[in-house]
Amino acid sequence: MSHPFSIRDLLRADPDGGAILPGIDPGATPGVKDRDAAEAARGELSDRLHGLQERLFVEGRRSMLVVLQAMDTGGKDGTIEHVFGTMNPAGVDVASFKKPTDEELAHHFLWRIERRLPVPGQIMIFNRSHYEDVLIVRVHGLVPDEVWSGRFEEIDAFESTITASGTTIVKCFLHISYDEQRARLLARLDDPDKHWKFNEADIDERARWADYQAAYEDAIRRCSTEAAPWYVIPADRKWYRNWAVATLLAETLEELDPTYPRPDLDVEGLRARLAPPH
């Protein structure tokens, strides 16, 4: 399913414009008419992604880093399941960055990130990332203001170095609304099979909604660069979130245009050797 537009252009954050997040409707569906259209594109889109990821893996020269950030219940796990589930697991990995360990705290904040960067041919997904060190640490006052504010430039330099080494970075903020988060938290309470996903601390974090929105606004504005732009994905509608992220990745991989190796094989000679005995 081809489009006369680029989803990357539609969803790319503009750090030079006005306010970013307040101007984006989390319930919008830019680029696709409705759910039926997105569902109709699912098979073709999955095939495109599978083939492109296989080519990247077999080529073995370049890699991709996908950064997923969101408020609680924003859909990071669901995105990973639905968008990356059809890819070859040999070439895809996920790293989740939770509260730093004592060992990690003893090092520079990027130390644990560097240890999980993708190898050539791999797509690495960061379920939360180095951006936690300008988000949660800011909201909770875990480090002084001059420490977290100085990290924006460090992150930009870090990402510039990664891209220069052959890794394409795709950063997605899954943008949900305050009301949608409430609905998703209540849905977890209503389903006993989802109680394991409910964390009472999420309610405390929800009380800091405005602080987190301000922190994300600054992180996206300060760290959306030409080398590693941020994309804001309206994520109230799960079907749209999945379609948008999948389309975004397909466009990015198609631009990379990875190729299969072309070994110099004596095809006819090999066919003859595989012929059944007379």
mmCIF file of C-alpha atoms in Angstrom:
data_model
loop_
_atom_site.group_PDB
_atom_site.id
_atom_site.type_symbol
_atom_site.label_atom_id
_atom_site.label_comp_id
_atom_site.label_asym_id
_atom_site.label_seq_id
_atom_site.Cartn_x
_atom_site.Cartn_y
_atom_site.Cartn_z
ATOM 1 C CA MET A 1 0.000 0.000 0.000
ATOM 2 C CA SER A 2 1.821 3.107 -1.198
ATOM 3 C CA HIS A 3 1.169 6.632 0.066
ATOM 4 C CA PRO A 4 1.631 10.011 -1.620
ATOM 5 C CA PHE A 5 3.197 11.258 1.624
ATOM 6 C CA SER A 6 5.862 10.274 4.110
ATOM 7 C CA ILE A 7 4.675 9.286 7.570
ATOM 8 C CA ARG A 8 8.057 10.451 8.820
ATOM 9 C CA ASP A 9 7.281 13.966 7.606
ATOM 10 C CA LEU A 10 3.823 13.852 9.197
ATOM 11 C CA LEU A 11 5.019 12.706 12.619
ATOM 12 C CA ARG A 12 8.477 14.253 12.915
ATOM 13 C CA ALA A 13 8.719 16.675 15.850
ATOM 14 C CA ASP A 14 9.548 20.239 14.847
ATOM 15 C CA PRO A 15 11.844 21.716 17.500
ATOM 16 C CA ASP A 16 11.833 25.106 15.750
ATOM 17 C CA GLY A 17 8.064 25.577 15.848
ATOM 18 C CA GLY A 18 5.677 26.254 18.699
ATOM 19 C CA ALA A 19 4.810 23.895 21.540
ATOM 20 C CA ILE A 20 5.106 20.300 20.333
ATOM 21 C CA LEU A 21 2.975 18.025 22.530
ATOM 22 C CA PRO A 22 0.133 20.473 23.295
ATOM 23 C CA GLY A 23 -0.416 20.852 19.555
ATOM 24 C CA ILE A 24 -0.767 17.119 18.849
ATOM 25 C CA ASP A 25 -4.057 15.317 19.443
ATOM 26 C CA PRO A 26 -3.329 11.855 20.959
ATOM 27 C CA GLY A 27 -6.534 10.582 19.336
ATOM 28 C CA ALA A 28 -5.653 11.744 15.818
ATOM 29 C CA THR A 29 -4.827 9.360 12.964
ATOM 30 C CA PRO A 30 -2.640 11.323 10.522
ATOM 31 C CA GLY A 31 -1.859 9.439 7.350
ATOM 32 C CA VAL A 32 -4.628 6.849 7.375
ATOM 33 C CA LYS A 33 -8.384 7.240 6.916
ATOM 34 C CA ASP A 34 -9.681 4.816 9.530
ATOM 35 C CA ARG A 35 -9.127 1.500 11.255
ATOM 36 C CA ASP A 36 -10.405 -0.504 8.300
ATOM 37 C CA ALA A 37 -7.771 1.056 6.052
ATOM 38 C CA ALA A 38 -5.033 0.354 8.594
ATOM 39 C CA GLU A 39 -6.177 -3.242 9.054
ATOM 40 C CA ALA A 40 -6.285 -3.748 5.283
ATOM 41 C CA ALA A 41 -2.647 -2.644 5.072
ATOM 42 C CA ARG A 42 -1.477 -4.908 7.890
ATOM 43 C CA GLY A 43 -0.485 -7.945 5.841
ATOM 44 C CA GLU A 44 1.402 -6.037 3.164
ATOM 45 C CA LEU A 45 3.097 -3.885 5.794
ATOM 46 C CA SER A 46 4.207 -6.933 7.806
ATOM 47 C CA ASP A 47 5.629 -8.529 4.653
ATOM 48 C CA ARG A 48 7.530 -5.338 3.822
ATOM 49 C CA LEU A 49 9.017 -5.125 7.292
ATOM 50 C CA HIS A 50 9.928 -8.808 7.370
ATOM 51 C CA GLY A 51 11.738 -8.586 4.035
ATOM 52 C CA LEU A 52 13.539 -5.344 4.882
ATOM 53 C CA GLN A 53 14.643 -6.632 8.285
ATOM 54 C CA GLU A 54 15.926 -9.845 6.701
ATOM 55 C CA ARG A 55 17.956 -7.858 4.185
ATOM 56 C CA LEU A 56 19.418 -5.681 6.965
ATOM 57 C CA PHE A 57 20.325 -8.791 8.962
ATOM 58 C CA VAL A 58 21.899 -10.667 6.061
ATOM 59 C CA GLU A 59 23.739 -7.591 4.782
ATOM 60 C CA GLY A 60 25.353 -7.350 8.215
ATOM 61 C CA ARG A 61 26.877 -3.892 7.813
ATOM 62 C CA ARG A 62 24.407 -1.459 9.374
ATOM 63 C CA SER A 63 22.002 -1.538 12.295
ATOM 64 C CA MET A 64 18.947 0.207 13.695
ATOM 65 C CA LEU A 65 18.123 1.457 17.181
ATOM 66 C CA VAL A 66 14.422 1.993 17.941
ATOM 67 C CA VAL A 67 13.758 4.078 21.058
ATOM 68 C CA LEU A 68 10.272 3.770 22.576
ATOM 69 C CA GLN A 69 9.229 6.235 25.264
ATOM 70 C CA ALA A 70 5.780 6.807 26.727
ATOM 71 C CA MET A 71 3.860 7.576 29.860
ATOM 72 C CA ASP A 72 2.694 4.550 31.881
ATOM 73 C CA THR A 73 0.206 2.462 29.825
ATOM 74 C CA GLY A 74 1.411 4.254 26.692
ATOM 75 C CA GLY A 75 1.773 1.010 24.757
ATOM 76 C CA LYS A 76 5.487 0.228 24.484
ATOM 77 C CA ASP A 77 5.005 -3.507 25.087
ATOM 78 C CA GLY A 78 2.038 -3.670 22.718
ATOM 79 C CA THR A 79 4.005 -1.896 20.014
ATOM 80 C CA ILE A 80 6.866 -4.356 20.347
ATOM 81 C CA GLU A 81 4.488 -7.314 20.169
ATOM 82 C CA HIS A 82 2.461 -6.146 17.182
ATOM 83 C CA VAL A 83 5.077 -4.350 15.092
ATOM 84 C CA PHE A 84 8.153 -6.504 15.603
ATOM 85 C CA GLY A 85 6.452 -9.849 16.172
ATOM 86 C CA THR A 86 6.691 -10.952 12.543
ATOM 87 C CA MET A 87 10.399 -10.187 12.217
ATOM 88 C CA ASN A 88 13.146 -12.797 12.418
ATOM 89 C CA PRO A 89 14.016 -12.949 16.146
ATOM 90 C CA ALA A 90 17.635 -13.711 15.265
ATOM 91 C CA GLY A 91 18.004 -10.109 14.126
ATOM 92 C CA VAL A 92 15.862 -8.311 16.731
ATOM 93 C CA ASP A 93 16.450 -7.748 20.437
ATOM 94 C CA VAL A 94 14.836 -5.707 23.217
ATOM 95 C CA ALA A 95 16.518 -3.912 26.100
ATOM 96 C CA SER A 96 14.405 -2.589 28.966
ATOM 97 C CA PHE A 97 15.921 0.093 31.166
ATOM 98 C CA LYS A 98 14.397 0.204 34.615
ATOM 99 C CA LYS A 99 15.696 1.677 37.874
ATOM 100 C CA PRO A 100 19.511 1.683 37.655
ATOM 101 C CA THR A 101 21.404 -0.886 39.704
ATOM 102 C CA ASP A 102 24.134 0.151 42.145
ATOM 103 C CA GLU A 103 26.715 -0.850 39.539
ATOM 104 C CA GLU A 104 25.043 1.277 36.878
ATOM 105 C CA LEU A 105 24.779 4.257 39.226
ATOM 106 C CA ALA A 106 28.511 4.033 39.803
ATOM 107 C CA HIS A 107 29.120 4.793 36.120
ATOM 108 C CA HIS A 108 28.202 7.595 33.703
ATOM 109 C CA PHE A 109 24.495 7.520 32.855
ATOM 110 C CA LEU A 110 25.228 6.392 29.298
ATOM 111 C CA TRP A 111 27.375 3.429 30.392
ATOM 112 C CA ARG A 112 24.518 0.951 30.592
ATOM 113 C CA ILE A 113 23.133 2.234 27.284
ATOM 114 C CA GLU A 114 26.392 1.702 25.409
ATOM 115 C CA ARG A 115 26.441 -1.929 26.511
ATOM 116 C CA ARG A 116 23.156 -2.626 24.675
ATOM 117 C CA LEU A 117 23.694 -0.843 21.390
ATOM 118 C CA PRO A 118 22.893 -2.958 18.309
ATOM 119 C CA VAL A 119 25.546 -4.941 16.487
ATOM 120 C CA PRO A 120 25.739 -4.828 12.664
ATOM 121 C CA GLY A 121 22.647 -6.366 11.083
ATOM 122 C CA GLN A 122 20.547 -6.029 14.233
ATOM 123 C CA ILE A 123 17.465 -4.030 15.162
ATOM 124 C CA MET A 124 17.642 -3.170 18.869
ATOM 125 C CA ILE A 125 14.539 -1.874 20.624
ATOM 126 C CA PHE A 126 14.952 0.240 23.741
ATOM 127 C CA ASN A 127 11.871 -0.102 25.971
ATOM 128 C CA ARG A 128 12.615 3.118 27.833
ATOM 129 C CA SER A 129 16.113 4.426 27.308
ATOM 130 C CA HIS A 130 18.791 6.980 28.129
ATOM 131 C CA TYR A 131 16.004 9.574 28.099
ATOM 132 C CA GLU A 132 14.921 8.390 31.538
ATOM 133 C CA ASP A 133 17.934 10.361 32.759
ATOM 134 C CA VAL A 134 16.320 13.641 31.681
ATOM 135 C CA LEU A 135 12.760 12.570 32.539
ATOM 136 C CA ILE A 136 12.177 10.677 35.770
ATOM 137 C CA VAL A 137 15.304 12.105 37.415
ATOM 138 C CA ARG A 138 13.997 15.586 36.635
ATOM 139 C CA VAL A 139 10.415 14.980 37.772
ATOM 140 C CA HIS A 140 11.510 13.337 41.016
ATOM 141 C CA GLY A 141 14.456 15.650 41.674
ATOM 142 C CA LEU A 142 16.913 12.740 41.800
ATOM 143 C CA VAL A 143 19.783 14.897 40.570
ATOM 144 C CA PRO A 144 20.329 18.674 40.620
ATOM 145 C CA ASP A 145 18.847 20.715 37.763
ATOM 146 C CA GLU A 146 22.272 21.562 36.372
ATOM 147 C CA VAL A 147 23.060 17.843 36.086
ATOM 148 C CA TRP A 148 20.020 16.677 34.125
ATOM 149 C CA SER A 149 19.896 19.835 31.992
ATOM 150 C CA GLY A 150 23.499 19.272 30.940
ATOM 151 C CA ARG A 151 22.640 15.816 29.670
ATOM 152 C CA PHE A 152 20.765 17.067 26.601
ATOM 153 C CA GLU A 153 24.018 18.012 24.871
ATOM 154 C CA GLU A 154 25.618 14.740 25.955
ATOM 155 C CA ILE A 155 22.715 12.782 24.471
ATOM 156 C CA ASP A 156 22.904 14.699 21.192
ATOM 157 C CA ALA A 157 26.645 14.040 20.927
ATOM 158 C CA PHE A 158 26.167 10.373 21.859
ATOM 159 C CA GLU A 159 23.466 9.846 19.243
ATOM 160 C CA SER A 160 25.511 11.673 16.606
ATOM 161 C CA THR A 161 28.402 9.293 17.233
ATOM 162 C CA ILE A 162 26.103 6.263 16.994
ATOM 163 C CA THR A 163 24.619 7.340 13.667
ATOM 164 C CA ALA A 164 28.064 8.125 12.256
ATOM 165 C CA SER A 165 29.092 4.538 13.011
ATOM 166 C CA GLY A 166 26.301 3.082 10.857
ATOM 167 C CA THR A 167 23.325 2.835 13.228
ATOM 168 C CA THR A 168 20.060 4.517 12.263
ATOM 169 C CA ILE A 169 18.132 5.820 15.271
ATOM 170 C CA VAL A 170 14.314 5.939 15.261
ATOM 171 C CA LYS A 171 12.896 7.628 18.374
ATOM 172 C CA CYS A 172 9.155 7.298 18.997
ATOM 173 C CA PHE A 173 7.178 8.999 21.736
ATOM 174 C CA LEU A 174 3.850 7.191 22.108
ATOM 175 C CA HIS A 175 1.590 10.110 22.969
ATOM 176 C CA ILE A 176 -1.515 9.206 24.990
ATOM 177 C CA SER A 177 -3.995 11.482 26.703
ATOM 178 C CA TYR A 178 -4.678 11.841 30.411
ATOM 179 C CA ASP A 179 -8.170 10.384 29.975
ATOM 180 C CA GLU A 180 -6.931 7.421 27.941
ATOM 181 C CA GLN A 181 -4.379 6.560 30.586
ATOM 182 C CA ARG A 182 -7.142 6.475 33.202
ATOM 183 C CA ALA A 183 -9.223 4.174 30.976
ATOM 184 C CA ARG A 184 -6.295 1.786 30.513
ATOM 185 C CA LEU A 185 -5.498 1.686 34.209
ATOM 186 C CA LEU A 186 -9.150 0.947 35.010
ATOM 187 C CA ALA A 187 -9.199 -1.786 32.346
ATOM 188 C CA ARG A 188 -6.331 -3.493 34.145
ATOM 189 C CA LEU A 189 -8.293 -3.414 37.375
ATOM 190 C CA ASP A 190 -11.386 -4.810 35.648
ATOM 191 C CA ASP A 191 -9.528 -7.841 34.267
ATOM 192 C CA PRO A 192 -8.058 -10.223 36.887
ATOM 193 C CA ASP A 193 -5.661 -11.551 34.253
ATOM 194 C CA LYS A 194 -4.212 -8.042 33.946
ATOM 195 C CA HIS A 195 -3.775 -7.382 37.654
ATOM 196 C CA TRP A 196 -0.126 -8.388 37.386
ATOM 197 C CA LYS A 197 0.384 -5.360 35.132
ATOM 198 C CA PHE A 198 -1.076 -2.951 37.666
ATOM 199 C CA ASN A 199 1.400 -1.052 39.781
ATOM 200 C CA GLU A 200 0.014 1.261 42.463
ATOM 201 C CA ALA A 201 3.006 3.514 41.856
ATOM 202 C CA ASP A 202 1.480 4.307 38.452
ATOM 203 C CA ILE A 203 -1.229 6.280 40.251
ATOM 204 C CA ASP A 204 1.400 8.329 42.064
ATOM 205 C CA GLU A 205 3.199 8.957 38.789
ATOM 206 C CA ARG A 206 -0.096 9.977 37.183
ATOM 207 C CA ALA A 207 -0.356 12.784 39.734
ATOM 208 C CA ARG A 208 2.832 14.181 38.165
ATOM 209 C CA TRP A 209 1.326 14.196 34.655
ATOM 210 C CA ALA A 210 1.976 17.892 33.976
ATOM 211 C CA ASP A 211 5.582 17.596 35.160
ATOM 212 C CA TYR A 212 6.193 14.614 32.876
ATOM 213 C CA GLN A 213 4.603 16.377 29.904
ATOM 214 C CA ALA A 214 6.922 19.346 30.449
ATOM 215 C CA ALA A 215 9.926 17.020 30.748
ATOM 216 C CA TYR A 216 9.019 15.175 27.536
ATOM 217 C CA GLU A 217 8.413 18.470 25.739
ATOM 218 C CA ASP A 218 11.924 19.641 26.603
ATOM 219 C CA ALA A 219 13.560 16.296 25.802
ATOM 220 C CA ILE A 220 11.895 16.094 22.396
ATOM 221 C CA ARG A 221 12.659 19.714 21.579
ATOM 222 C CA ARG A 222 16.282 19.614 22.741
ATOM 223 C CA CYS A 223 17.126 16.218 21.249
ATOM 224 C CA SER A 224 15.230 16.056 17.955
ATOM 225 C CA THR A 225 18.115 16.432 15.518
ATOM 226 C CA GLU A 226 18.705 15.804 11.843
ATOM 227 C CA ALA A 227 20.729 12.726 12.740
ATOM 228 C CA ALA A 228 18.222 11.378 15.263
ATOM 229 C CA PRO A 229 14.784 13.021 15.015
ATOM 230 C CA TRP A 230 11.927 12.403 17.404
ATOM 231 C CA TYR A 231 8.580 11.191 16.070
ATOM 232 C CA VAL A 232 5.427 11.837 18.118
ATOM 233 C CA ILE A 233 2.936 9.006 17.578
ATOM 234 C CA PRO A 234 -0.694 9.740 18.567
ATOM 235 C CA ALA A 235 -1.324 6.606 20.626
ATOM 236 C CA ASP A 236 -4.842 6.735 22.084
ATOM 237 C CA ARG A 237 -5.917 4.386 19.289
ATOM 238 C CA LYS A 238 -3.806 1.252 19.505
ATOM 239 C CA TRP A 239 -4.477 0.240 15.923
ATOM 240 C CA TYR A 240 -3.171 3.584 14.715
ATOM 241 C CA ARG A 241 -0.101 3.413 16.940
ATOM 242 C CA ASN A 242 0.835 0.030 15.475
ATOM 243 C CA TRP A 243 0.191 1.140 11.898
ATOM 244 C CA ALA A 244 2.155 4.377 12.323
ATOM 245 C CA VAL A 245 5.223 2.810 13.937
ATOM 246 C CA ALA A 246 5.286 -0.017 11.378
ATOM 247 C CA THR A 247 4.967 2.429 8.485
ATOM 248 C CA LEU A 248 7.619 4.678 9.988
ATOM 249 C CA LEU A 249 10.063 1.769 10.254
ATOM 250 C CA ALA A 250 9.280 0.550 6.738
ATOM 251 C CA GLU A 251 9.980 3.993 5.282
ATOM 252 C CA THR A 252 13.239 4.260 7.205
ATOM 253 C CA LEU A 253 14.441 0.798 6.175
ATOM 254 C CA GLU A 254 13.461 1.406 2.563
ATOM 255 C CA GLU A 255 15.603 4.530 2.554
ATOM 256 C CA LEU A 256 18.514 2.480 3.914
ATOM 257 C CA ASP A 257 17.855 -0.056 1.133
ATOM 258 C CA PRO A 258 19.836 -2.983 2.590
ATOM 259 C CA THR A 259 20.836 -5.581 0.023
ATOM 260 C CA TYR A 260 21.379 -9.315 -0.036
ATOM 261 C CA PRO A 261 24.952 -10.481 -0.604
ATOM 262 C CA ARG A 262 25.619 -11.592 -4.189
ATOM 263 C CA PRO A 263 28.145 -14.426 -3.972
ATOM 264 C CA ASP A 264 29.697 -15.541 -7.260
ATOM 265 C CA LEU A 265 28.090 -18.963 -7.551
ATOM 266 C CA ASP A 266 28.363 -21.440 -10.386
ATOM 267 C CA VAL A 267 24.596 -21.854 -10.401
ATOM 268 C CA GLU A 268 24.420 -24.305 -13.293
ATOM 269 C CA GLY A 269 27.211 -26.435 -11.892
ATOM 270 C CA LEU A 270 25.522 -26.554 -8.504
ATOM 271 C CA ARG A 271 22.191 -27.452 -10.120
ATOM 272 C CA ALA A 272 23.909 -30.348 -11.882
ATOM 273 C CA ARG A 273 25.342 -31.630 -8.617
ATOM 274 C CA LEU A 274 21.872 -31.508 -7.064
ATOM 275 C CA ALA A 275 20.281 -33.419 -9.919
ATOM 276 C CA PRO A 276 18.816 -36.828 -8.957
ATOM 277 C CA PRO A 277 21.000 -39.836 -9.826
ATOM 278 C CA HIS A 278 20.251 -41.589 -13.115
#
